[in-house]
CSV table of C-alpha atoms in Angstrom, one decimal:
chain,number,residue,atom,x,y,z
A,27,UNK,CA,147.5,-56.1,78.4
A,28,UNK,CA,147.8,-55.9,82.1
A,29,UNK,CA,149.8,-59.1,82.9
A,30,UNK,CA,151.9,-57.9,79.5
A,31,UNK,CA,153.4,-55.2,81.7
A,32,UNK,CA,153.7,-57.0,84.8
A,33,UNK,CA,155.5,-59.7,83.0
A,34,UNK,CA,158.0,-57.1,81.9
A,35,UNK,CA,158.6,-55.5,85.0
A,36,UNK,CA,159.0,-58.8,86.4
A,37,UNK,CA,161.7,-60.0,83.9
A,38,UNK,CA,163.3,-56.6,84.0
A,39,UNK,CA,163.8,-56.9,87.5
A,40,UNK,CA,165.0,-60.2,87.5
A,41,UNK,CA,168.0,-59.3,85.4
A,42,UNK,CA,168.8,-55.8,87.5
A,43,UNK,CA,171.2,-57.8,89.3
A,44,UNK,CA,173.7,-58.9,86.8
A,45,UNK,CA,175.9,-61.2,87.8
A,46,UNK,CA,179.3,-60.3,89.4
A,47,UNK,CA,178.0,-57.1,90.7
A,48,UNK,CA,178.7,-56.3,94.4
A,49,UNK,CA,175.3,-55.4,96.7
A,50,UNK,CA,174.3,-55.2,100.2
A,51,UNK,CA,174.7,-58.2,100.6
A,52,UNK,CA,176.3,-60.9,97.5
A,53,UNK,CA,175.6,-64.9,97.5
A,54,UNK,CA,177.5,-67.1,95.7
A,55,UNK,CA,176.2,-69.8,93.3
A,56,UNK,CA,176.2,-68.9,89.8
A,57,UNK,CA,177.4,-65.9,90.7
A,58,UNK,CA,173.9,-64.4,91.3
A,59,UNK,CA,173.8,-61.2,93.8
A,60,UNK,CA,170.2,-61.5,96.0
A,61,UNK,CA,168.9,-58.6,98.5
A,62,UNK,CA,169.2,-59.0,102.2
A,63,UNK,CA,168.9,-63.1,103.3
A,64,UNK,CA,170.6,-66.2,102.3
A,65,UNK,CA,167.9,-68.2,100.2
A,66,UNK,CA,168.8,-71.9,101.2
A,67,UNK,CA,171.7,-73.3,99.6
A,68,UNK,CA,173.7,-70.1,99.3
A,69,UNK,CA,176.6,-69.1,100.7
A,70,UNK,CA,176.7,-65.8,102.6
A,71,UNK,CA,179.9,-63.2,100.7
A,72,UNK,CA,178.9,-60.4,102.7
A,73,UNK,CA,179.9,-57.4,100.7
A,74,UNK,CA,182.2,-58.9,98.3
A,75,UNK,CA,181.5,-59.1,94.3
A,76,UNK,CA,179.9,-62.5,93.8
A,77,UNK,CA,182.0,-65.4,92.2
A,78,UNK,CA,181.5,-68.4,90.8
């Protein structure tokens, strides 16, 4: 039952972030909006609404 609940707050907290919304800090591929560093490959928007 545990690992029912953690797999819900995990999938709920993967799709917080929709798509197009502007955060801290946006990165742009897919249009996906991450927290404070650049995971390799993505481009660094700064505070700008995330594109395609």
């Amino acid at each position: 039952m545990k690992i029912l609940y953690l797999l819900f707050a995990f999938l709920f907290l993967a799709f917080l972030s929709e798509p197009g919304n502007a955060q801290r800090r946006c990165l742009r591929r897919g249009g996906h909006c991450f927290g404070y560093q650049c995971p390799g490959g993505f481009l660094d928007l700064g505070q700008v609404d995330c594109g395609l």
